[in-house]
Structures are given as structure tokens and as C-alpha cells.
Short mmCIF file of C-alpha atoms and ligand atoms in Angstrom, two decimals:
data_model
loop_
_atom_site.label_atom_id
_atom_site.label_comp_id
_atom_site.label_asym_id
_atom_site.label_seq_id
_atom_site.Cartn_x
_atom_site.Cartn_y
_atom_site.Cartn_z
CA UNK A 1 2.02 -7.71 -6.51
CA UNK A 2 1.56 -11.68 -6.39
CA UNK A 3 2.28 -13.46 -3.32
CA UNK A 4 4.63 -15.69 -2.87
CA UNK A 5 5.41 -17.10 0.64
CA UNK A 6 8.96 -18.75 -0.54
CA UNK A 7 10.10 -15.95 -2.43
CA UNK A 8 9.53 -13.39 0.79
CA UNK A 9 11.43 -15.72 2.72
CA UNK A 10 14.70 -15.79 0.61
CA UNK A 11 14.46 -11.73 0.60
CA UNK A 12 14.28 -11.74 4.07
CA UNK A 13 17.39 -13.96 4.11
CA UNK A 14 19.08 -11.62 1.98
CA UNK A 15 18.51 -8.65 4.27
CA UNK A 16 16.52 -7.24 1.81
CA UNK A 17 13.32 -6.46 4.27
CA UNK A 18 13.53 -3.98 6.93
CA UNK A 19 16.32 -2.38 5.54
CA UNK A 20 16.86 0.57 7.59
CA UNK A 21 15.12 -0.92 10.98
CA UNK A 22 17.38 -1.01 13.75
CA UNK A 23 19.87 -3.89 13.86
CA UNK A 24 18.49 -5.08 17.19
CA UNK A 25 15.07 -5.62 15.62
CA UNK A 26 16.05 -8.11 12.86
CA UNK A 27 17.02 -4.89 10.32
CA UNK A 28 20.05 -4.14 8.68
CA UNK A 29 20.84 0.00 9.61
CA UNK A 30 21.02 1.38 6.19
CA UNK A 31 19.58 4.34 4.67
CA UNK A 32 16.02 4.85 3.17
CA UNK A 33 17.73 5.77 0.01
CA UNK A 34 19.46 2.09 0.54
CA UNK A 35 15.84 0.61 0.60
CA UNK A 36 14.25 2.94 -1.95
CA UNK A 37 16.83 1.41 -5.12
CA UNK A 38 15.66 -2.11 -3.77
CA UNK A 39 11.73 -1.50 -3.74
CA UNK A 40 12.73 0.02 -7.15
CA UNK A 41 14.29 -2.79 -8.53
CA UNK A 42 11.65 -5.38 -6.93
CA UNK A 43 8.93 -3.15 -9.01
CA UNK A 44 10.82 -3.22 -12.33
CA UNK A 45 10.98 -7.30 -12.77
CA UNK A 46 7.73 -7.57 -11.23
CA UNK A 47 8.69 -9.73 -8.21
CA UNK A 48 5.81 -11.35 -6.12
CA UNK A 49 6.52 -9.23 -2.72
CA UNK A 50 2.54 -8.94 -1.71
CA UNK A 51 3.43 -10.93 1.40
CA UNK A 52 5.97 -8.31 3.13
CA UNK A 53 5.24 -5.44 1.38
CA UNK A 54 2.64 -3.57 3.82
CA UNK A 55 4.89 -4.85 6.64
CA UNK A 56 8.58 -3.40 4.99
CA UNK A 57 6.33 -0.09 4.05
CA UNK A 58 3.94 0.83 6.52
CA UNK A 59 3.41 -1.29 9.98
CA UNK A 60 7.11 -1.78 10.24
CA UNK A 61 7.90 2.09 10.90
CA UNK A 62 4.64 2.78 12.91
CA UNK A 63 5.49 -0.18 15.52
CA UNK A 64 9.15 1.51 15.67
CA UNK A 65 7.91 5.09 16.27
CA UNK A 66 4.72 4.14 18.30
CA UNK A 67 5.37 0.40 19.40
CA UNK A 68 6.31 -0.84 22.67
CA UNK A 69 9.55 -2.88 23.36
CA UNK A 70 7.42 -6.19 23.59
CA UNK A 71 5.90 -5.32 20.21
CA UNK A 72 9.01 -4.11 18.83
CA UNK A 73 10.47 -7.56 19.97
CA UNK A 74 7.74 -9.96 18.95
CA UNK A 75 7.02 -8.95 15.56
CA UNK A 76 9.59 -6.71 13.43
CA UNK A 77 12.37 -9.44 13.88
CA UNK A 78 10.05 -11.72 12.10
CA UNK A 79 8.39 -9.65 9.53
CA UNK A 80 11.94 -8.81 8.66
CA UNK A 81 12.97 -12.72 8.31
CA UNK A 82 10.20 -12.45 5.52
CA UNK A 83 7.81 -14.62 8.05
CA UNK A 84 5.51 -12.18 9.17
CA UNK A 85 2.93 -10.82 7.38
CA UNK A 86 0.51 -7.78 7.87
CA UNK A 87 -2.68 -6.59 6.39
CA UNK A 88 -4.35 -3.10 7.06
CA UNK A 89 -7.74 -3.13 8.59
CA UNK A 90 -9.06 0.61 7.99
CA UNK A 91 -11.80 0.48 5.25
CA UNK A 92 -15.19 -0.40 6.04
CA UNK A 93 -18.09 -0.79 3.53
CA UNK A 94 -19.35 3.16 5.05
CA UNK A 95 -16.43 4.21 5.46
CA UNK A 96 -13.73 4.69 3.29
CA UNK A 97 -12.44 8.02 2.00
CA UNK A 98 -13.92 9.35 5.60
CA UNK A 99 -12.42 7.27 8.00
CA UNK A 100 -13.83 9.23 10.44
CA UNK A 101 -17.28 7.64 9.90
CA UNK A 102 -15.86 4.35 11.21
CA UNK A 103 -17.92 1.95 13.30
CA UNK A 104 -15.43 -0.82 14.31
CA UNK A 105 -15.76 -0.54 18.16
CA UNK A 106 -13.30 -1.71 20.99
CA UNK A 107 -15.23 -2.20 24.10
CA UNK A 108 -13.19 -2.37 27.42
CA UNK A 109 -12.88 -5.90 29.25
CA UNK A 110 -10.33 -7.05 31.87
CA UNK A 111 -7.68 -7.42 30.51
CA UNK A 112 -8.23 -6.19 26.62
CA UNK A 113 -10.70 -4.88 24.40
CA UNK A 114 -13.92 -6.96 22.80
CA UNK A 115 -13.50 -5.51 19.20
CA UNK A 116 -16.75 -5.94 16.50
CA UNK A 117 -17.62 -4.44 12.99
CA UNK A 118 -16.52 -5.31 9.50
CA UNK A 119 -13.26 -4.30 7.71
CA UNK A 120 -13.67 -4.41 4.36
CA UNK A 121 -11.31 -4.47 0.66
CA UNK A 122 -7.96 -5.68 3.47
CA UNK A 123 -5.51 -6.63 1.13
CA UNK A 124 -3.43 -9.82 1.79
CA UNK A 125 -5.70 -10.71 4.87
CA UNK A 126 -5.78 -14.45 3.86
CA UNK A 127 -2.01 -14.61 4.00
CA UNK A 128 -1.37 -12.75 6.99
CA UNK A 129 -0.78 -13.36 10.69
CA UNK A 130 -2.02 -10.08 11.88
CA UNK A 131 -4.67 -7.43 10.97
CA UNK A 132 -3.77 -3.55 12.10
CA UNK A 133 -7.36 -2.69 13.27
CA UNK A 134 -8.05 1.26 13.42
CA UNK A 135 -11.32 1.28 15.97
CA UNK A 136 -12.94 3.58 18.10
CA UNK A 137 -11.86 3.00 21.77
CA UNK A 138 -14.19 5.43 22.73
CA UNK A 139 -17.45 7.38 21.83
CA UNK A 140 -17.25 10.35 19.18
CA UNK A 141 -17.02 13.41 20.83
CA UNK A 142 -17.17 17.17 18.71
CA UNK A 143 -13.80 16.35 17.66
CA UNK A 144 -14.37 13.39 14.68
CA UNK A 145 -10.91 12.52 15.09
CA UNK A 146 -10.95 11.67 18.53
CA UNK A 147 -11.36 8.44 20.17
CA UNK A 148 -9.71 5.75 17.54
CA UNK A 149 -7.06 3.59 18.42
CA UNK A 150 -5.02 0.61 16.39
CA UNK A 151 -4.91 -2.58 17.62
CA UNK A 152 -3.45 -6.05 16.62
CA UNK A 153 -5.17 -8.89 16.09
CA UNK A 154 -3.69 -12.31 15.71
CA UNK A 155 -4.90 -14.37 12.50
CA UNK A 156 -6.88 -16.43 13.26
CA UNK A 157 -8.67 -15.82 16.20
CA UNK A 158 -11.84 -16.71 17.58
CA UNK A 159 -14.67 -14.44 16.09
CA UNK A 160 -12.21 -13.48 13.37
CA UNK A 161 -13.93 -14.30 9.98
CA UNK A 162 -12.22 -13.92 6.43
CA UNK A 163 -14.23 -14.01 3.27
CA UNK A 164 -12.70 -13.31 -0.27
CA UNK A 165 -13.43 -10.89 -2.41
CA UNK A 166 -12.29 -11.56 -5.90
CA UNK A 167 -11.56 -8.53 -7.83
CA UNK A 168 -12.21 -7.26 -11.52
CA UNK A 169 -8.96 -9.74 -12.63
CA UNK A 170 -10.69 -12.40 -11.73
CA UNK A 171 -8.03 -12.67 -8.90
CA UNK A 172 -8.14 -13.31 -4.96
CA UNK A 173 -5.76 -10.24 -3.43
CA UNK A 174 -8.49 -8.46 -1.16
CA UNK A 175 -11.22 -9.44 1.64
CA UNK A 176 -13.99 -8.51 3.76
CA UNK A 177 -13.15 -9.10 7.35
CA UNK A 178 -16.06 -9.62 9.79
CA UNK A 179 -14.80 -9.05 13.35
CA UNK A 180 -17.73 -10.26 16.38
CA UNK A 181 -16.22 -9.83 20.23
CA UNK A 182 -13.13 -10.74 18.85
CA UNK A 183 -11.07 -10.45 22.13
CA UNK A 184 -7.96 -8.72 21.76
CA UNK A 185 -5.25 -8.25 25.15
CA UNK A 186 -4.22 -5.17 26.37
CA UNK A 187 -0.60 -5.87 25.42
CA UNK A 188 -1.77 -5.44 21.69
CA UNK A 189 -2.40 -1.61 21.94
CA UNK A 190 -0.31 0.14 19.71
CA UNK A 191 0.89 3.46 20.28
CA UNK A 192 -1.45 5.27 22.80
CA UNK A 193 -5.17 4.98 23.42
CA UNK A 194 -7.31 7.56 21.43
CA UNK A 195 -4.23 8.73 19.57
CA UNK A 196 -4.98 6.16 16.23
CA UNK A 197 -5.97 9.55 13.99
CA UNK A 198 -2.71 11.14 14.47
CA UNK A 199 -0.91 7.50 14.12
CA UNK A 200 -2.42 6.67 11.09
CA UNK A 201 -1.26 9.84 9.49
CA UNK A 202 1.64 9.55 10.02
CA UNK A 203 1.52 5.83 7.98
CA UNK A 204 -0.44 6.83 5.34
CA UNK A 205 2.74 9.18 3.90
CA UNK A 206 4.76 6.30 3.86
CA UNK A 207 1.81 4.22 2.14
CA UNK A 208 1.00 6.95 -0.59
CA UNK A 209 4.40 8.67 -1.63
CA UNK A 210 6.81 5.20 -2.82
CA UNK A 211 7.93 4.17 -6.17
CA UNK A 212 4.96 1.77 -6.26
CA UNK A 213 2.18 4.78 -6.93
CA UNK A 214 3.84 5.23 -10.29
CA UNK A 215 5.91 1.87 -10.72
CA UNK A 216 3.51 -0.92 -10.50
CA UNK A 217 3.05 -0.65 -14.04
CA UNK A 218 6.17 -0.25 -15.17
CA UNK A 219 6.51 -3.81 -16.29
CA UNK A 220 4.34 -2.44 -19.31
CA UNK A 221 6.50 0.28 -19.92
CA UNK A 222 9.52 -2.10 -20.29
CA UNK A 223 7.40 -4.15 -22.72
CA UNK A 224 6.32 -1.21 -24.89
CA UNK A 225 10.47 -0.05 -24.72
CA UNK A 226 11.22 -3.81 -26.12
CA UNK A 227 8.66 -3.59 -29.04
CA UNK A 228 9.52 -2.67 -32.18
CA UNK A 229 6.90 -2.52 -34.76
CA UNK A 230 7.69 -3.02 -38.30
CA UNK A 231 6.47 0.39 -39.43
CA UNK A 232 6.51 2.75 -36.33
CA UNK A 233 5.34 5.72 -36.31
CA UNK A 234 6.88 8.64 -34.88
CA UNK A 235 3.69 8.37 -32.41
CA UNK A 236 5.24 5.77 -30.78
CA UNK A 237 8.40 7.05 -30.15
CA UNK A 238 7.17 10.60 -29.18
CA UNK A 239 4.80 8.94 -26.55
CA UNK A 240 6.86 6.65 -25.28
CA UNK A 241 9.77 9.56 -24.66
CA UNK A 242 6.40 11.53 -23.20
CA UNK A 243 6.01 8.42 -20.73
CA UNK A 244 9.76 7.93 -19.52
CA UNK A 245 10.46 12.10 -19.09
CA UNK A 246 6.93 11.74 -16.88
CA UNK A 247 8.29 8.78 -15.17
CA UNK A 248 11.49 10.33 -14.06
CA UNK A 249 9.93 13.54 -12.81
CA UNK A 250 7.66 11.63 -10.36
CA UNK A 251 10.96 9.38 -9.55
CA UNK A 252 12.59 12.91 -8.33
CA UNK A 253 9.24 13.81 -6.61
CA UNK A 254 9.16 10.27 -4.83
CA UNK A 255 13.12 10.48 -3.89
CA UNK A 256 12.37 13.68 -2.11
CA UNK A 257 9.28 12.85 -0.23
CA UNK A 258 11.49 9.80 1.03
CA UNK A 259 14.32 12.28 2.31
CA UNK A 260 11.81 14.31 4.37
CA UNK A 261 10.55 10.99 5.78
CA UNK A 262 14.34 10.21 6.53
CA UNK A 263 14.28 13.25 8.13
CA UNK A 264 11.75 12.90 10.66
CA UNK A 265 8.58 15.10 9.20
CA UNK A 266 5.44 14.57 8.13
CA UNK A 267 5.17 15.64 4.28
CA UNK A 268 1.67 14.82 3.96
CA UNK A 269 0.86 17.38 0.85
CA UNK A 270 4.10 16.27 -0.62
CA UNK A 271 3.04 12.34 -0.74
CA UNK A 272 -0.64 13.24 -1.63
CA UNK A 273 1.01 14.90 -4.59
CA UNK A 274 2.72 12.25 -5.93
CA UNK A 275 0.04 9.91 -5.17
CA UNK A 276 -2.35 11.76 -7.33
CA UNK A 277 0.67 12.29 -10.32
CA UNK A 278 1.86 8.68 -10.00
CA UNK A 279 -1.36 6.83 -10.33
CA UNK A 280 -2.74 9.23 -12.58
CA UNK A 281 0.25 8.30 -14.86
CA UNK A 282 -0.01 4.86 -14.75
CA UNK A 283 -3.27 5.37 -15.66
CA UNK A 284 -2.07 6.82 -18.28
CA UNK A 285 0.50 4.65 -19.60
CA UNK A 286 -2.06 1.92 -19.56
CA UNK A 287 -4.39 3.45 -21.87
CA UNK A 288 -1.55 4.81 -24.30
CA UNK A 289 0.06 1.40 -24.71
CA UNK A 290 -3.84 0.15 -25.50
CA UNK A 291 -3.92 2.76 -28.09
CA UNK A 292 -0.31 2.40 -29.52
CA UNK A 293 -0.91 -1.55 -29.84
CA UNK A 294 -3.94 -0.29 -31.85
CA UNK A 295 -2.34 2.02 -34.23
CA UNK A 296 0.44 0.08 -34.97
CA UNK A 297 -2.03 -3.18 -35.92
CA UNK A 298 0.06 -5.28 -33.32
CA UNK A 299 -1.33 -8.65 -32.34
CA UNK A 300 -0.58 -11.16 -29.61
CA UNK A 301 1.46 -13.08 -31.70
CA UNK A 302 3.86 -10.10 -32.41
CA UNK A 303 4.24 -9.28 -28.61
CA UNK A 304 3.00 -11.69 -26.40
CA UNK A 305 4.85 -10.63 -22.73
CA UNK A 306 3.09 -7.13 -24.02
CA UNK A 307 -0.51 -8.55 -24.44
CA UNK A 308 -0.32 -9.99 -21.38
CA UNK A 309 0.97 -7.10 -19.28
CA UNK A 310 -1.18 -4.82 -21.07
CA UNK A 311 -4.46 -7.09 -20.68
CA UNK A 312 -3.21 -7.29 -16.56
CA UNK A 313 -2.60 -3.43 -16.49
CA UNK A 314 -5.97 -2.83 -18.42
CA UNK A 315 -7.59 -4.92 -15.66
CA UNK A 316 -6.02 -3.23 -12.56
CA UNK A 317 -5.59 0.41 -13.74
CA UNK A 318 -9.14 1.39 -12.58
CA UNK A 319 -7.49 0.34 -8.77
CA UNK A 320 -4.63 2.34 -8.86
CA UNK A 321 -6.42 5.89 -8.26
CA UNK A 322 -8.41 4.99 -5.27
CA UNK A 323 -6.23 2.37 -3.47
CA UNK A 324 -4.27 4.10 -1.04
CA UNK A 325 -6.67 6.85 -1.03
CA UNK A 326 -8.57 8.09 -3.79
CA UNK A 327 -7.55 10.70 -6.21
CA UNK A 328 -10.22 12.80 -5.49
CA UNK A 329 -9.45 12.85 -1.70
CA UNK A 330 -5.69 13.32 -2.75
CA UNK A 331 -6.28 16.74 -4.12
CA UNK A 332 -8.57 17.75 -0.66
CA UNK A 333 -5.59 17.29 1.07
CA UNK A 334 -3.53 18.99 -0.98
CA UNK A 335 -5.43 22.04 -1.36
CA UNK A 336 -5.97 21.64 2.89
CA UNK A 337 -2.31 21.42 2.64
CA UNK A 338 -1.74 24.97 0.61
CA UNK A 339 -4.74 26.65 2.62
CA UNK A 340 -7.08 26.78 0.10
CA UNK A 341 -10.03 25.10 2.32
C1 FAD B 1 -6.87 -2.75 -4.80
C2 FAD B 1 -7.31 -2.14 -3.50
C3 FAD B 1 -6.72 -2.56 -2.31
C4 FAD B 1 -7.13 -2.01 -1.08
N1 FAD B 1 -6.53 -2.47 0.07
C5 FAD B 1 -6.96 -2.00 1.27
C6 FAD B 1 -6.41 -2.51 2.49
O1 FAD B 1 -5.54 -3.38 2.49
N2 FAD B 1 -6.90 -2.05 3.66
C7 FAD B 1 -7.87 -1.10 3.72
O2 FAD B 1 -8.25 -0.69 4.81
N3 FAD B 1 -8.43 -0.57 2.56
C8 FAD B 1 -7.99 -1.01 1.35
N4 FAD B 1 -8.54 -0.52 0.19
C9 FAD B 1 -9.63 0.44 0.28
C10 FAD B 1 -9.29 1.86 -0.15
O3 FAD B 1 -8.48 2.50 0.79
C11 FAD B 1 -10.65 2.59 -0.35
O4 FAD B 1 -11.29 1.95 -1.44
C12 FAD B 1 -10.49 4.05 -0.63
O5 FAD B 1 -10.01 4.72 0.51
C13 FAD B 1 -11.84 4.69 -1.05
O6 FAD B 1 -12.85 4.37 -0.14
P1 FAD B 1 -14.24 3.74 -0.65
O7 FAD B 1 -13.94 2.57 -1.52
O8 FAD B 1 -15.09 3.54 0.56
O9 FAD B 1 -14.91 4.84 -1.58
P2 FAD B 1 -15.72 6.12 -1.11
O10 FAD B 1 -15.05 6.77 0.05
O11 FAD B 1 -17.16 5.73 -0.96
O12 FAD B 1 -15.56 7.05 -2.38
C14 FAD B 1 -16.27 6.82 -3.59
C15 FAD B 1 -15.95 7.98 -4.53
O13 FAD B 1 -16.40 9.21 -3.96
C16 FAD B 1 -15.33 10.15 -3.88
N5 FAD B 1 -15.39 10.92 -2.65
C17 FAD B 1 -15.64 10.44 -1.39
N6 FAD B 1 -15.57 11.46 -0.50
C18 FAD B 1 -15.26 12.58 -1.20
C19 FAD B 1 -15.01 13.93 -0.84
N7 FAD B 1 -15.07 14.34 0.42
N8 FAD B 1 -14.70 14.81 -1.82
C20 FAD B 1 -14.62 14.43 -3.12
N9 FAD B 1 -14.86 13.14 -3.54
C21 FAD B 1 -15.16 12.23 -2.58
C22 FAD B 1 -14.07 9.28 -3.87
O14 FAD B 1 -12.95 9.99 -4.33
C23 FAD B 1 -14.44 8.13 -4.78
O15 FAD B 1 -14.23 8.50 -6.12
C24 FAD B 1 -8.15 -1.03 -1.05
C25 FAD B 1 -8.75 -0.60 -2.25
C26 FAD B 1 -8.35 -1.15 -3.45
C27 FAD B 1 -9.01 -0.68 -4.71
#
């Protein structure tokens, strides 16, 4: 999940972003199955795609189904060239799991919208050219859910403020974003007024159900498979065969959440599902490989590429189950999902 500017850019050269976005908007036709294998193989060597990867994922597909022509025009031929970068401005520091509670406001002005608050853990934000604001465009009303819109705003813009946040890894990857009367024009309304809740929705399956909620570890995995320990036990290879048949499950889960997508619905149990499996997993596989290194007496010396993905995974793991949504709020919508509340 590093970024690397360069390294975007050649993937975007290679037709490698924006895969199955129409050829008209900088994309390449081909299937989601197509793009799926790629975002796999990206995953497995550990590539440094933080700079496109909300845009290829997420804000790509919502300006096709919601966009307007302009948008369409202006910004997916470039985020697909690997030169246009997007960060996700929902989370607030009161609002997070209940995004309904937000207080980012959009007040109405000739010609565009006055927008104020703070946006808070926005991923990328100090790399990107535009932040996806979710806002209320109007008052609350009964309805929670009514009243939000998304908007983009240009980075940087006056009134814009980025500050980093540096996380448990010691590492700058997320940010607090202060917003005062930043002015935004009307032409940067995306989808329709009062309509974000449904909108971002219909994003978040895309953001929770890929081969990232149970790959971004995988590097470990691969390090573990490489080992072998002078004396192994038959603990090691029992867990590791545990860890594989676990990954290949949630591989068939993920590959089927990504047809329904193809095919135009919403499978919003479905991705909350494999959210909550895949992270939970590479939670797991974090904290096995800790204790396998352990039993086996292996040392840094022994396995070095292993120490050093296990010491990164050991570091991140605690983000993987709330990112994205946390794992708690997965299983609400699941059980929503199957009518049990
Ligand atoms: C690495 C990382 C990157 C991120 N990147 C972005 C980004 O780019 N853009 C962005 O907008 N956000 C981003 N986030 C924020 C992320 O979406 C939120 O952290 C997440 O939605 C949880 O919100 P919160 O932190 O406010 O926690 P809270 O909502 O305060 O939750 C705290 C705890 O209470 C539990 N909880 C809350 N409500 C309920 C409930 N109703 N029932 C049961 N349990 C509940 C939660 O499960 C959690 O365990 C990122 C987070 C991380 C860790």
C-alpha cells in the first residue's frame, strides 16, 4: 500500500488502471474478472499502488454511474493515465461507523456551495488532487439519511487545510482534513443533490468486498510458504494448509461478489461478509505467523524478508478490521441484510 507516483504512472501506461471503464473515458473495455487477476497480482508482490487505488476501486465507478459527461470527461481519462489521484472524505472525528451523524455542511452560494467541517483518518489526501466530500446539502429531516450529497474538491484550494496523521507504523498514509468556506462550483456536484446516502452505498460494496480485505497480507503468507525451519513441526505445516484452504474460500467469496457487481446489483450483505471473513483472517494469519516464528525458535537472521513482513503486518493488523468499516458494523449489516434487526 506505499505510494509511488512513478510506478502509478507506468501502470497507467500499461492499461492496467481503469480496466473495464469505457474506452472513451481513457479505459480499456474488459471484464471485471479481467481487472480482478490484476488487483490480485498487484497484492501478491506487494506493489506500491496507494496512489490509484481508491480511484481504479471506488470513485472511478461512482463518477461513471452517477457522474456527469463533464466529470466523466475531466477526470476518469486522467485517473486512468495513473495521474489522478483521489482520497475519500467521509469520516469525521464524531462520526465514523454512523455516518449519519455527519456535520460537514454545504451551504448554498451563487454559483456553488461554501463547504466547512473536518474530515478526518482520509487516506492518501497529501498525494491527491481531489477529496470526494460526503456533506449535508441540507438540514436533517426524520429521515437521517436524507439531505447528504458528494462533492469534489480540488487539492489545494483555498480554505483547504491538510495535516498528517502518522499512524501506529510510524508511517504518514492518513490525514485530518480541516475544510473552512472552502468554495466549491456547482459543476462539482456529483450525482444528484440529497441523493449522497444512496450513492455512497452503492461505493462502499465495491470498497469492502475486493481481494485486498483478505490479500494485503498475503506478502506474509508467501514468506511463511518460503521458510523452512530446520526442525518443523507438523504445526507448521497443518497451519499453514489451515491458512491457504481459508484463503481460497474467501477468494471464491470475493470472485462472486465481483460477478454480481458485473451484473449491475447491489450485494451489500454479500461484501459485508467477506469484509468481516477477509480481515478477520488476516488478522489471523498475522498472529499465527508471530506464533509459528516463536515455536520454531526462528530469528531474523534465519528469515529476514519474514521479520520484516511480519513486524509490518504486526503493526497494521489492528487497521484492517475497522478500515473500510468496522467489523462490528459489518455484522449489523449483515444481520439487517438476513432480517434479523
Ligand atoms: C487505515 C485506515 C484508513 C482509513 N481511511 C479512510 C479514508 O480514506 N477516508 C475516510 O473517510 N475514512 C477512513 N478511515 C476511517 C474508517 O472508515 C473509520 O475508522 C471506521 O469507519 C470506524 O469509524 P471510527 O473510527 O469513527 O470508530 P467508531 O465509529 O467510533 O467506532 C468505535 C468502535 O465502536 C464500534 N461501534 C460503533 N458503532 C457501533 C454499533 N452501532 N454497533 C456495534 N459497535 C459499534 C465500532 O465497531 C468500533 O469498534 C480509515 C481508517 C483506517 C484505520
Amino acid at each position: 500500500m506505499r505510494f509511488s507516483a512513478e510506478f502509478t504512472r507506468h501502470l497507467g501506461a500499461a492499461g492496467f488502471i481503469g480496466m473495464t471503464w469505457p474506452k472513451e473515458y481513457g479505459g480499456a473495455e474488459r471484464s471485471a474478472f479481467d481487472r480482478y487477476i490484476v488487483t490480485e497480482e498487484l497484492l501478491a508482490v506487494g506493489a506500491p499502488v496507494r496512489g490509484h487505488w481508491v480511484s481504479d476501486r471506488q470513485t472511478g465507478p461512482v463518477l461513471l454511474k452517477f457522474g456527469t459527461p463533464e466529470q466523466k470527461r475531466k477526470y476518469l481519462p486522467a485517473m486512468a493515465r495513473g495521474e489522478h489521484f483521489f482520497a475519500l472524505g467521509l469520516s469525521e472525528p464524531d462520526a465514523g461507523s454512523d455516518l449519519s451523524a455527519m456535520r460537514t455542511k454545504a451551504d448554498k452560494v451563487e454559483g456553488g456551495w461554501l463547504v466547512s467541517g473536518t474530515k478526518v483518518w482520509t487516506t492518501n489526501a497529501h498525494n491527491s488532487q481531489s477529496l470526494l466530500v460526503f456533506c449535508r446539502t441540507s438540514p436533517p429531516t426524520e429521515d437521517r439519511h436524507h439531505g447528504f450529497s458528494q462533492l469534489i474538491v480540488p487539492i489545494p484550494t483555498p480554505g483547504l487545510t491538510i495535516r498528517p496523521i502518522i499512524n501506529i507504523a510510524g508511517e504518514h498514509d492518513f490525514n485530518e482534513i480541516t475544510l473552512d468556506n472552502v468554495f466549491v462550483p456547482e459543476e462539482n456536484l456529483v450525482g444528484t443533490l440529497g441523493n449522497g446516502w444512496g450513492q455512497v452505498n452503492a461505493e462502499l460494496a465495491y470498497e469492502r468486498s475486493g481481494p485486498e480485505r483478505w490479500m494485503s497480507a498475503y506478502r506474509l503468507l508467501a514468506e511463511l510458504s518460503a521458510v523452512r525451519p530446520k526442525n518443523r513441526s507438523d504445526a507448521w505445516d497443518s497451519a499453514l494448509g489451515r491458512l491457504y484452504s481459508h484463503l481460497l474460500t474467501l477468494r471464491q467469496m470475493s470472485i462472486s461478489v465481483a460477478a454480481m457487481l458485473e451484473a449491475g446489483q447491489s450485494p451489500m450483505l454479500e461484501a459485508a461478509i467477506v469484509k468481516d471473513l477477509g480481515t478477520c483472517f488476516e488478522q489471523d494469519l498475522v498472529q499465527v505467523a508471530a506464533d509459528l516464528v516463536h515455536v520454531e525458535g526462528l530469528t531474523a537472521e534465519d528469515a529476514p524478508n519474514l521479520f520484516e513482513v511480519l513486524g509490518h503486518g504486526r503493526m497494521w493488523s489492528v487497521a484492517f478490521t475497522i478500515r473500510g468499516g468496522a467489523k462490528e458494523i459489518m455484522r449489523g449489516v449483515v444481520a439487517r441484510g438476513m432480517g434479523l434487526r
